[in-house]
Amino acid sequence: MSGTAPVPARRLLQLGALPPDLQRRAASRYALEPLWTEAEPAQFLAARRGAFDGAIMMSRHGCPAAVIECLAAAPRPGVVACFGVGYDGIDLAAARRHGVQVSTTPDVLTECVADTALGLMLACARQLVAANRHVQGGAWLQGPFPLATRVSGKRVGIVGLGRIGQAIARRAGGFDMAVRYHGRSARAGLPYEFEGDLAALARWADFLVLACPGGPQTRHLVSASVLDALGPEGYLINIARGSVVDEDALVAAIQAGRIAGAGLDVYANEPHVPAGLLGSDRVVTLPHLAASTRETRHAMEQLVLDNLAAFFATGKVLTPLA
């Protein structure tokens, strides 16, 4: 009996643990090699140069130059398919140098991340977490909950007006909030005022919302001086990357009452949260869950697989980095 020989499965380096459903679906299509379980990953990569067609990862795993070089040694430079929009841990210079394509999962998580930013604004200013404890712990029987701060009609300064930043701005408009933004440069065609000085934006804003990329260029962008500019009636909201904020300065500002509060979904050394940010009713801490809804998770997983399929079929990913 004759027939066509089966095509060997493409081999992918897996850079860390994946969500269970993505793990199952990727393993059904590709031969996965778990790099993160290797005792000596550098030696492993050196010995297997050119043996892989691509890599699959989450934003938090990181992708160093050694992985890129391993993929680049294949007959066709491979692909790095990343679950998430954060790419600060990927050595993009090495990828460009070696012709390795990188894909992320933009757009499909924009709305849920923007929802979370607004949720953190409400939770901080209206003291919703503390109010819940007030009822759950029986304190309401002893007296009313203290007055909180209004959200509608306030001023929002957004740092990074990309897809997510614009979605936050649209939602803020629904609360009759004034919006200004800061970034590397002004963006044409948008109805929001650009502010080139971050400290000036912080002084103007009631809520300073971080929606910018991580990486060396934005590390500790929000410094002690920016927090001082935000002031004792201002709130910091971070759904970007923990590295954007000087966490020591933030702890000091919270403890001294130099800002009103903070709503945080991301931290510099996840899952470790600085002790000074815990136990305060003026800080709302979430476990990096902004995109963690069933709908968004499924869409992100599908886009990772679609990017891989497109690359192997056409040589181009669907959502390359701009």
CSV table of C-alpha atoms in Angstrom, one decimal:
chain,number,residue,atom,x,y,z
A,1,MET,CA,0.0,0.0,0.0
A,2,SER,CA,1.5,3.3,-1.1
A,3,GLY,CA,0.9,6.7,0.4
A,4,THR,CA,2.6,10.0,1.2
A,5,ALA,CA,5.0,9.9,4.1
A,6,PRO,CA,3.9,12.0,7.1
A,7,VAL,CA,5.5,15.4,7.4
A,8,PRO,CA,7.6,15.5,10.5
A,9,ALA,CA,6.2,17.9,13.2
A,10,ARG,CA,7.8,21.3,13.4
A,11,ARG,CA,10.1,21.5,16.5
A,12,LEU,CA,9.5,24.4,18.9
A,13,LEU,CA,11.5,25.5,21.9
A,14,GLN,CA,9.1,26.1,24.8
A,15,LEU,CA,10.6,28.8,26.9
A,16,GLY,CA,8.3,28.3,30.0
A,17,ALA,CA,5.1,26.9,31.3
A,18,LEU,CA,2.1,27.8,29.1
A,19,PRO,CA,-1.6,28.0,29.9
A,20,PRO,CA,-3.0,24.4,30.0
A,21,ASP,CA,-5.2,24.7,26.9
A,22,LEU,CA,-2.5,26.4,24.9
A,23,GLN,CA,0.0,23.7,26.0
A,24,ARG,CA,-2.4,21.0,24.9
A,25,ARG,CA,-3.2,22.5,21.6
A,26,ALA,CA,0.4,23.4,20.7
A,27,ALA,CA,1.6,19.9,21.7
A,28,SER,CA,-1.0,18.4,19.3
A,29,ARG,CA,0.5,20.4,16.4
A,30,TYR,CA,4.2,20.7,17.2
A,31,ALA,CA,7.0,18.8,18.9
A,32,LEU,CA,7.7,20.9,22.0
A,33,GLU,CA,11.1,21.0,23.7
A,34,PRO,CA,10.9,22.5,27.2
A,35,LEU,CA,14.0,24.7,27.5
A,36,TRP,CA,13.1,25.8,31.0
A,37,THR,CA,13.6,22.3,32.5
A,38,GLU,CA,17.1,22.0,31.2
A,39,ALA,CA,19.8,22.2,33.9
A,40,GLU,CA,22.2,24.0,31.6
A,41,PRO,CA,20.1,25.9,29.0
A,42,ALA,CA,23.1,27.7,27.5
A,43,GLN,CA,24.9,24.5,26.8
A,44,PHE,CA,21.6,22.9,25.5
A,45,LEU,CA,21.1,25.8,23.0
A,46,ALA,CA,24.7,25.7,21.8
A,47,ALA,CA,24.4,21.9,21.2
A,48,ARG,CA,21.1,22.2,19.4
A,49,ARG,CA,21.8,25.2,17.2
A,50,GLY,CA,19.6,25.0,14.1
A,51,ALA,CA,17.5,22.1,15.4
A,52,PHE,CA,14.3,24.2,16.0
A,53,ASP,CA,11.8,25.9,13.7
A,54,GLY,CA,10.6,28.4,16.3
A,55,ALA,CA,9.9,29.1,19.9
A,56,ILE,CA,6.7,29.5,21.9
A,57,MET,CA,6.6,31.6,25.1
A,58,MET,CA,4.7,34.0,27.4
A,59,SER,CA,5.7,37.6,27.9
A,60,ARG,CA,7.1,36.9,31.3
A,61,HIS,CA,9.4,34.1,30.2
A,62,GLY,CA,11.8,36.3,28.3
A,63,CYS,CA,13.7,35.3,25.1
A,64,PRO,CA,17.5,36.1,25.2
A,65,ALA,CA,19.9,36.3,22.4
A,66,ALA,CA,21.0,32.7,22.8
A,67,VAL,CA,17.6,31.5,21.9
A,68,ILE,CA,17.4,33.8,18.9
A,69,GLU,CA,20.8,32.6,17.7
A,70,CYS,CA,19.7,28.9,18.1
A,71,LEU,CA,16.7,29.6,15.9
A,72,ALA,CA,18.7,31.6,13.4
A,73,ALA,CA,21.0,28.7,12.7
A,74,ALA,CA,18.2,26.7,11.1
A,75,PRO,CA,17.9,26.6,7.2
A,76,ARG,CA,15.2,29.2,7.5
A,77,PRO,CA,15.5,31.6,10.5
A,78,GLY,CA,12.7,30.7,12.8
A,79,VAL,CA,9.9,32.5,14.7
A,80,VAL,CA,9.2,33.5,18.3
A,81,ALA,CA,5.5,33.3,19.0
A,82,CYS,CA,4.7,35.2,22.2
A,83,PHE,CA,1.5,34.9,24.3
A,84,GLY,CA,1.0,38.4,25.5
A,85,VAL,CA,1.7,42.0,24.3
A,86,GLY,CA,4.8,42.6,26.4
A,87,TYR,CA,8.0,42.1,24.5
A,88,ASP,CA,10.5,43.9,26.8
A,89,GLY,CA,12.1,40.5,27.7
A,90,ILE,CA,12.7,39.5,24.1
A,91,ASP,CA,16.1,40.5,22.6
A,92,LEU,CA,14.6,42.3,19.6
A,93,ALA,CA,18.0,43.6,18.4
A,94,ALA,CA,19.2,40.0,18.1
A,95,ALA,CA,15.9,39.0,16.3
A,96,ARG,CA,16.4,41.8,13.8
A,97,ARG,CA,20.0,41.0,13.3
A,98,HIS,CA,19.3,37.4,12.6
A,99,GLY,CA,16.1,37.7,10.7
A,100,VAL,CA,14.0,35.9,13.3
A,101,GLN,CA,10.4,37.0,13.3
A,102,VAL,CA,8.6,37.9,16.6
A,103,SER,CA,4.8,37.9,17.1
A,104,THR,CA,2.7,39.0,20.0
A,105,THR,CA,-1.0,38.9,20.7
A,106,PRO,CA,-2.2,42.5,20.3
A,107,ASP,CA,-5.8,43.8,20.1
A,108,VAL,CA,-7.5,40.7,21.5
A,109,LEU,CA,-6.7,41.7,25.1
A,110,THR,CA,-7.1,45.5,24.7
A,111,GLU,CA,-10.6,45.7,26.0
A,112,CYS,CA,-10.2,43.6,29.1
A,113,VAL,CA,-7.0,45.4,30.1
A,114,ALA,CA,-8.7,48.7,29.7
A,115,ASP,CA,-11.7,47.5,31.7
A,116,THR,CA,-9.3,46.6,34.5
A,117,ALA,CA,-7.7,50.0,34.5
A,118,LEU,CA,-11.1,51.6,35.0
A,119,GLY,CA,-11.9,49.0,37.6
A,120,LEU,CA,-8.7,49.9,39.5
A,121,MET,CA,-9.6,53.6,39.3
A,122,LEU,CA,-13.0,53.0,40.8
A,123,ALA,CA,-11.7,50.5,43.4
A,124,CYS,CA,-9.1,53.0,44.6
A,125,ALA,CA,-11.1,56.2,44.7
A,126,ARG,CA,-14.3,54.7,45.9
A,127,GLN,CA,-12.5,52.4,48.4
A,128,LEU,CA,-14.5,49.4,47.1
A,129,VAL,CA,-12.2,46.7,48.5
A,130,ALA,CA,-12.1,48.3,52.0
A,131,ALA,CA,-15.9,48.9,51.8
A,132,ASN,CA,-16.4,45.2,51.0
A,133,ARG,CA,-14.3,44.3,54.1
A,134,HIS,CA,-16.4,46.7,56.2
A,135,VAL,CA,-19.5,44.8,55.4
A,136,GLN,CA,-18.0,41.3,55.3
A,137,GLY,CA,-16.3,41.8,58.7
A,138,GLY,CA,-19.5,43.1,60.4
A,139,ALA,CA,-18.1,46.7,60.9
A,140,TRP,CA,-21.2,48.2,59.3
A,141,LEU,CA,-23.2,47.3,62.4
A,142,GLN,CA,-20.9,49.6,64.4
A,143,GLY,CA,-21.1,52.5,62.0
A,144,PRO,CA,-21.1,53.8,58.4
A,145,PHE,CA,-18.1,53.5,56.0
A,146,PRO,CA,-16.1,56.8,55.6
A,147,LEU,CA,-16.6,59.0,52.6
A,148,ALA,CA,-14.5,58.3,49.5
A,149,THR,CA,-13.6,60.2,46.3
A,150,ARG,CA,-15.7,60.8,43.2
A,151,VAL,CA,-14.4,59.4,39.9
A,152,SER,CA,-16.7,60.9,37.3
A,153,GLY,CA,-15.6,64.3,36.0
A,154,LYS,CA,-12.0,63.9,37.2
A,155,ARG,CA,-8.8,64.3,35.1
A,156,VAL,CA,-6.9,61.3,33.7
A,157,GLY,CA,-3.3,61.4,32.5
A,158,ILE,CA,-2.4,58.3,30.4
A,159,VAL,CA,1.2,57.4,29.9
A,160,GLY,CA,1.3,55.5,26.5
A,161,LEU,CA,-1.6,56.1,24.1
A,162,GLY,CA,-1.3,52.9,22.1
A,163,ARG,CA,-4.2,50.5,21.6
A,164,ILE,CA,-4.8,50.0,25.3
A,165,GLY,CA,-4.2,53.6,26.2
A,166,GLN,CA,-6.8,54.7,23.7
A,167,ALA,CA,-9.3,52.2,25.0
A,168,ILE,CA,-8.8,53.6,28.5
A,169,ALA,CA,-9.3,57.1,27.1
A,170,ARG,CA,-12.6,56.1,25.5
A,171,ARG,CA,-13.9,54.6,28.7
A,172,ALA,CA,-12.8,57.7,30.7
A,173,GLY,CA,-14.9,59.7,28.3
A,174,GLY,CA,-17.9,57.7,29.4
A,175,PHE,CA,-17.2,59.0,32.9
A,176,ASP,CA,-17.1,62.6,31.7
A,177,MET,CA,-13.4,62.7,32.5
A,178,ALA,CA,-10.8,65.1,30.9
A,179,VAL,CA,-8.0,63.1,29.2
A,180,ARG,CA,-4.4,64.1,28.5
A,181,TYR,CA,-1.5,61.8,27.5
A,182,HIS,CA,2.2,61.5,27.5
A,183,GLY,CA,4.5,59.5,25.2
A,184,ARG,CA,7.5,59.7,23.0
A,185,SER,CA,5.6,62.1,20.7
A,186,ALA,CA,2.1,63.4,19.9
A,187,ARG,CA,-0.2,61.2,17.9
A,188,ALA,CA,-2.0,62.7,15.0
A,189,GLY,CA,-5.8,62.4,14.6
A,190,LEU,CA,-6.7,61.9,18.3
A,191,PRO,CA,-8.9,64.3,20.3
A,192,TYR,CA,-6.7,64.2,23.4
A,193,GLU,CA,-4.2,66.8,24.5
A,194,PHE,CA,-0.5,65.7,24.5
A,195,GLU,CA,1.8,66.6,27.4
A,196,GLY,CA,5.5,66.2,26.7
A,197,ASP,CA,6.5,66.6,30.4
A,198,LEU,CA,5.5,63.6,32.5
A,199,ALA,CA,5.7,65.6,35.8
A,200,ALA,CA,3.5,68.2,34.4
A,201,LEU,CA,0.9,65.6,33.4
A,202,ALA,CA,1.1,64.1,36.9
A,203,ARG,CA,0.5,67.5,38.5
A,204,TRP,CA,-2.6,68.0,36.2
A,205,ALA,CA,-4.0,64.5,36.7
A,206,ASP,CA,-6.2,63.1,39.4
A,207,PHE,CA,-5.4,59.6,38.0
A,208,LEU,CA,-2.1,58.8,36.3
A,209,VAL,CA,-2.6,55.6,34.3
A,210,LEU,CA,0.4,53.7,33.0
A,211,ALA,CA,-0.3,51.9,29.7
A,212,CYS,CA,3.2,52.1,28.1
A,213,PRO,CA,5.6,49.3,27.2
A,214,GLY,CA,8.2,48.0,29.6
A,215,GLY,CA,11.9,47.7,29.0
A,216,PRO,CA,15.0,49.9,29.5
A,217,GLN,CA,13.6,53.0,28.0
A,218,THR,CA,10.7,53.2,30.5
A,219,ARG,CA,12.4,51.7,33.5
A,220,HIS,CA,11.5,53.8,36.6
A,221,LEU,CA,9.8,56.3,34.4
A,222,VAL,CA,7.5,57.0,37.3
A,223,SER,CA,10.1,58.2,39.8
A,224,ALA,CA,9.8,59.9,43.2
A,225,SER,CA,9.6,63.3,41.5
A,226,VAL,CA,6.7,62.2,39.3
A,227,LEU,CA,4.9,60.8,42.4
A,228,ASP,CA,5.4,64.0,44.2
A,229,ALA,CA,4.0,65.9,41.2
A,230,LEU,CA,0.9,63.6,41.4
A,231,GLY,CA,0.4,64.7,44.9
A,232,PRO,CA,-1.7,63.7,48.0
A,233,GLU,CA,-5.0,63.7,46.1
A,234,GLY,CA,-3.7,61.8,43.0
A,235,TYR,CA,-3.9,58.1,42.3
A,236,LEU,CA,-1.4,55.9,40.3
A,237,ILE,CA,-2.8,53.1,38.2
A,238,ASN,CA,-0.5,50.6,36.6
A,239,ILE,CA,-1.6,48.0,34.1
A,240,ALA,CA,1.6,48.3,32.0
A,241,ARG,CA,4.8,46.8,33.5
A,242,GLY,CA,6.1,46.8,37.0
A,243,SER,CA,9.5,48.1,35.9
A,244,VAL,CA,7.9,51.4,34.8
A,245,VAL,CA,7.5,52.4,38.5
A,246,ASP,CA,10.3,52.9,41.0
A,247,GLU,CA,8.7,50.7,43.6
A,248,ASP,CA,10.8,51.9,46.5
A,249,ALA,CA,9.7,55.4,45.7
A,250,LEU,CA,6.1,54.3,45.5
A,251,VAL,CA,6.3,52.6,48.8
A,252,ALA,CA,7.7,55.7,50.4
A,253,ALA,CA,5.0,57.9,48.8
A,254,ILE,CA,2.2,55.6,50.0
A,255,GLN,CA,3.6,55.4,53.5
A,256,ALA,CA,4.1,59.1,53.8
A,257,GLY,CA,0.7,60.0,52.3
A,258,ARG,CA,2.4,61.9,49.4
A,259,ILE,CA,-0.1,60.3,47.0
A,260,ALA,CA,-3.7,59.3,47.6
A,261,GLY,CA,-3.3,55.7,46.6
A,262,ALA,CA,-2.4,53.2,43.9
A,263,GLY,CA,-4.1,50.5,41.9
A,264,LEU,CA,-1.6,47.9,40.7
A,265,ASP,CA,-1.9,44.8,38.5
A,266,VAL,CA,1.9,44.5,37.7
A,267,TYR,CA,5.1,44.5,39.7
A,268,ALA,CA,8.8,44.5,39.1
A,269,ASN,CA,9.5,41.0,40.5
A,270,GLU,CA,6.3,39.0,40.1
A,271,PRO,CA,4.8,37.3,41.9
A,272,HIS,CA,6.7,39.1,44.7
A,273,VAL,CA,5.0,42.3,45.8
A,274,PRO,CA,6.9,44.8,48.0
A,275,ALA,CA,5.8,44.4,51.6
A,276,GLY,CA,5.2,48.2,51.8
A,277,LEU,CA,2.4,47.9,49.2
A,278,LEU,CA,0.5,45.3,51.3
A,279,GLY,CA,-1.9,45.8,54.1
A,280,SER,CA,-2.9,49.4,53.2
A,281,ASP,CA,-6.5,50.4,52.3
A,282,ARG,CA,-5.0,52.9,49.9
A,283,VAL,CA,-3.4,50.3,47.7
A,284,VAL,CA,-5.4,47.8,45.5
A,285,THR,CA,-3.2,44.9,44.4
A,286,LEU,CA,-4.2,42.5,41.7
A,287,PRO,CA,-2.2,39.4,40.6
A,288,HIS,CA,-1.5,40.5,37.0
A,289,LEU,CA,-5.0,39.5,35.8
A,290,ALA,CA,-5.9,42.4,33.5
A,291,ALA,CA,-6.2,40.1,30.5
A,292,SER,CA,-7.3,37.0,32.4
A,293,THR,CA,-10.8,36.4,31.2
A,294,ARG,CA,-12.0,33.2,29.5
A,295,GLU,CA,-12.8,35.1,26.3
A,296,THR,CA,-9.5,36.9,26.1
A,297,ARG,CA,-7.4,33.9,27.1
A,298,HIS,CA,-9.0,31.8,24.3
A,299,ALA,CA,-8.5,34.6,21.7
A,300,MET,CA,-4.8,35.1,22.8
A,301,GLU,CA,-4.1,31.3,22.6
A,302,GLN,CA,-5.7,31.1,19.1
A,303,LEU,CA,-3.7,34.0,17.9
A,304,VAL,CA,-0.4,32.4,19.0
A,305,LEU,CA,-1.3,29.3,17.1
A,306,ASP,CA,-2.5,31.3,14.1
A,307,ASN,CA,0.8,33.2,14.0
A,308,LEU,CA,2.8,29.9,14.0
A,309,ALA,CA,0.6,28.4,11.3
A,310,ALA,CA,0.9,31.6,9.1
A,311,PHE,CA,4.7,31.7,9.5
A,312,PHE,CA,5.1,28.0,8.5
A,313,ALA,CA,2.7,28.4,5.6
A,314,THR,CA,3.8,31.8,4.2
A,315,GLY,CA,7.0,32.8,6.0
A,316,LYS,CA,5.2,35.8,7.7
A,317,VAL,CA,3.5,36.1,11.0
A,318,LEU,CA,0.1,37.8,11.3
A,319,THR,CA,0.9,40.2,14.1
A,320,PRO,CA,4.6,41.2,13.9
A,321,LEU,CA,5.9,43.9,16.1
A,322,ALA,CA,5.6,47.4,14.5
